[in-house]
């Protein structure tokens, strides 16, 4: 199911000579920082309705809360038992115990996809290699630096969430 903004964007793209077709985040001269990151970028933005995004956010937070509650639910909070059951190496278990039973911050990355009806979680990533913040904000800002996309966004009163800024505020 396509949202209306995506339909409008596609209609503009299909018109011959649309400047929206010129967006290229791989342009090393225009976006030198992005070029250094060795990423493959989409050639267009993805539009998600605020309501749908908020519902998905609530679902993700709920799923993370359930996962974070498992040590208490299944092991009465006994981290040693949890670590033994999971086969966590002793030196890593010591690091986990250093938190003193305090739940870690909700910081990670989920890989998700949209099945045409709603978002689905593919996997959770919560390691030091979580990454992504170094390019997700700059890529969005680079797209909005393109005159045609900025005009399209203004015309349709679109906004975006600056993920690095939100993470900085949360931490």
Coordinates of C-alpha atoms in Angstrom, one line a residue:
X1 CA 0.0 0.0 0.0
X2 CA 1.6 3.3 -1.1
X3 CA 1.1 6.4 0.9
X4 CA -0.1 9.6 -0.8
X5 CA 3.2 11.4 -0.5
X6 CA 5.0 8.6 -2.2
X7 CA 2.4 8.7 -5.0
X8 CA 3.0 12.4 -5.4
X9 CA 6.7 12.0 -5.4
X10 CA 6.6 9.3 -8.0
X11 CA 4.2 11.4 -10.2
X12 CA 6.8 14.2 -10.1
X13 CA 9.6 11.8 -10.9
X14 CA 7.7 10.4 -13.9
X15 CA 7.4 13.8 -15.5
X16 CA 10.2 14.2 -18.0
X17 CA 13.2 16.2 -16.7
X18 CA 12.2 16.2 -13.1
X19 CA 15.1 17.6 -11.0
X20 CA 14.1 15.0 -8.3
X21 CA 15.7 12.4 -10.6
X22 CA 19.1 14.2 -10.1
X23 CA 19.5 13.4 -6.4
X24 CA 22.7 11.4 -6.1
X25 CA 24.2 11.0 -2.6
X26 CA 27.1 9.3 -4.3
X27 CA 28.2 12.6 -5.9
X28 CA 31.7 13.0 -4.3
X29 CA 32.0 16.6 -5.2
X30 CA 28.6 17.7 -3.8
X31 CA 28.7 15.3 -0.8
X32 CA 32.3 14.6 0.0
X33 CA 31.6 13.4 3.6
X34 CA 29.0 10.8 2.5
X35 CA 31.5 9.5 -0.1
X36 CA 34.1 8.8 2.6
X37 CA 31.6 6.4 4.4
X38 CA 31.5 3.8 1.6
X39 CA 27.8 3.2 1.8
X40 CA 25.1 2.5 -0.8
X41 CA 22.4 5.1 -0.6
X42 CA 18.9 5.1 -1.9
X43 CA 18.3 7.3 -4.9
X44 CA 15.2 8.8 -3.2
X45 CA 13.8 9.4 0.2
X46 CA 11.4 7.1 1.9
X47 CA 8.2 8.6 3.2
X48 CA 6.5 7.3 6.3
X49 CA 3.4 8.8 7.9
X50 CA 4.0 10.2 11.4
X51 CA 1.1 8.1 12.9
X52 CA 2.5 4.8 11.4
X53 CA 6.0 5.7 12.6
X54 CA 4.8 6.5 16.1
X55 CA 2.9 3.2 16.3
X56 CA 6.0 1.3 15.2
X57 CA 8.1 3.2 17.7
X58 CA 5.7 2.2 20.4
X59 CA 5.8 -1.4 19.3
X60 CA 9.6 -1.4 19.3
X61 CA 9.9 0.2 22.7
X62 CA 7.4 -2.4 24.0
X63 CA 9.4 -5.3 22.5
X64 CA 12.6 -4.0 23.9
X65 CA 11.0 -3.6 27.4
X66 CA 9.9 -7.2 27.3
X67 CA 13.4 -8.3 26.2
X68 CA 15.0 -6.3 29.0
X69 CA 12.6 -7.8 31.6
X70 CA 13.6 -11.4 30.7
X71 CA 16.4 -11.7 33.2
X72 CA 14.0 -10.8 36.0
X73 CA 11.1 -12.8 34.7
X74 CA 13.1 -16.0 33.9
X75 CA 16.0 -15.9 36.3
X76 CA 14.7 -13.8 39.2
X77 CA 17.3 -11.2 38.3
X78 CA 20.2 -13.6 38.8
X79 CA 22.7 -12.5 36.2
X80 CA 25.0 -15.4 36.9
X81 CA 22.3 -17.9 36.1
X82 CA 21.3 -16.0 33.0
X83 CA 24.9 -15.8 31.8
X84 CA 25.5 -19.5 32.4
X85 CA 22.3 -20.4 30.6
X86 CA 23.2 -18.3 27.6
X87 CA 26.8 -19.5 27.6
X88 CA 28.2 -16.0 28.1
X89 CA 32.0 -16.1 28.7
X90 CA 33.0 -15.4 32.3
X91 CA 34.9 -12.1 31.5
X92 CA 31.8 -10.8 29.6
X93 CA 29.6 -11.9 32.5
X94 CA 31.7 -9.8 34.9
X95 CA 31.2 -6.8 32.6
X96 CA 27.5 -7.3 32.7
X97 CA 27.4 -7.6 36.5
X98 CA 29.3 -4.2 36.7
X99 CA 26.0 -2.6 35.7
X100 CA 24.7 -3.7 39.1
X101 CA 21.4 -5.0 37.8
X102 CA 20.5 -1.6 36.3
X103 CA 18.8 -1.9 32.9
X104 CA 21.0 -0.5 30.2
X105 CA 19.8 2.5 28.1
X106 CA 17.5 1.7 25.2
X107 CA 20.1 2.2 22.6
X108 CA 20.5 0.0 19.5
X109 CA 19.3 -0.4 16.0
X110 CA 16.6 -2.5 14.6
X111 CA 16.5 -3.8 11.1
X112 CA 12.9 -3.7 9.9
X113 CA 11.0 -3.9 6.7
X114 CA 7.5 -2.9 5.5
X115 CA 5.4 -5.7 4.2
X116 CA 2.9 -3.4 2.5
X117 CA 0.7 -3.2 5.6
X118 CA 3.0 -2.4 8.5
X119 CA 6.6 -2.6 9.7
X120 CA 8.0 -5.9 10.9
X121 CA 11.2 -6.3 13.0
X122 CA 13.8 -8.4 11.3
X123 CA 16.4 -8.2 14.1
X124 CA 17.6 -6.2 17.0
X125 CA 21.2 -4.9 17.1
X126 CA 22.5 -3.7 20.5
X127 CA 26.3 -4.0 20.3
X128 CA 29.0 -1.5 20.2
X129 CA 29.0 -2.0 16.4
X130 CA 25.3 -0.7 16.2
X131 CA 26.4 2.2 14.1
X132 CA 24.5 4.1 11.5
X133 CA 24.4 7.5 13.2
X134 CA 27.4 8.7 11.2
X135 CA 25.5 8.6 8.0
X136 CA 21.8 8.5 8.6
X137 CA 21.5 12.2 9.7
X138 CA 24.0 13.5 7.1
X139 CA 22.3 11.6 4.3
X140 CA 18.9 13.0 5.1
X141 CA 20.3 16.5 5.4
X142 CA 22.1 16.1 2.1
X143 CA 18.9 15.1 0.4
X144 CA 17.1 18.1 1.8
X145 CA 20.0 20.2 0.6
X146 CA 18.8 19.4 -3.0
X147 CA 16.6 22.3 -4.1
X148 CA 13.9 20.2 -5.7
X149 CA 13.5 17.9 -2.8
X150 CA 13.5 20.7 -0.3
X151 CA 10.8 22.4 -2.3
X152 CA 8.8 19.2 -2.5
X153 CA 9.1 18.8 1.3
X154 CA 8.1 22.4 1.9
X155 CA 5.1 22.1 -0.5
X156 CA 3.8 19.0 1.3
X157 CA 4.8 20.2 4.8
X158 CA 7.1 17.2 5.4
X159 CA 9.6 16.9 8.2
X160 CA 12.1 14.4 9.4
X161 CA 13.5 13.1 12.6
X162 CA 17.2 13.8 13.1
X163 CA 18.2 10.5 14.7
X164 CA 21.7 11.6 15.9
X165 CA 20.1 14.6 17.6
X166 CA 17.5 12.4 19.3
X167 CA 20.1 10.0 20.5
X168 CA 22.2 12.8 21.9
X169 CA 19.2 14.2 23.7
X170 CA 18.3 10.7 25.2
X171 CA 21.8 10.0 26.4

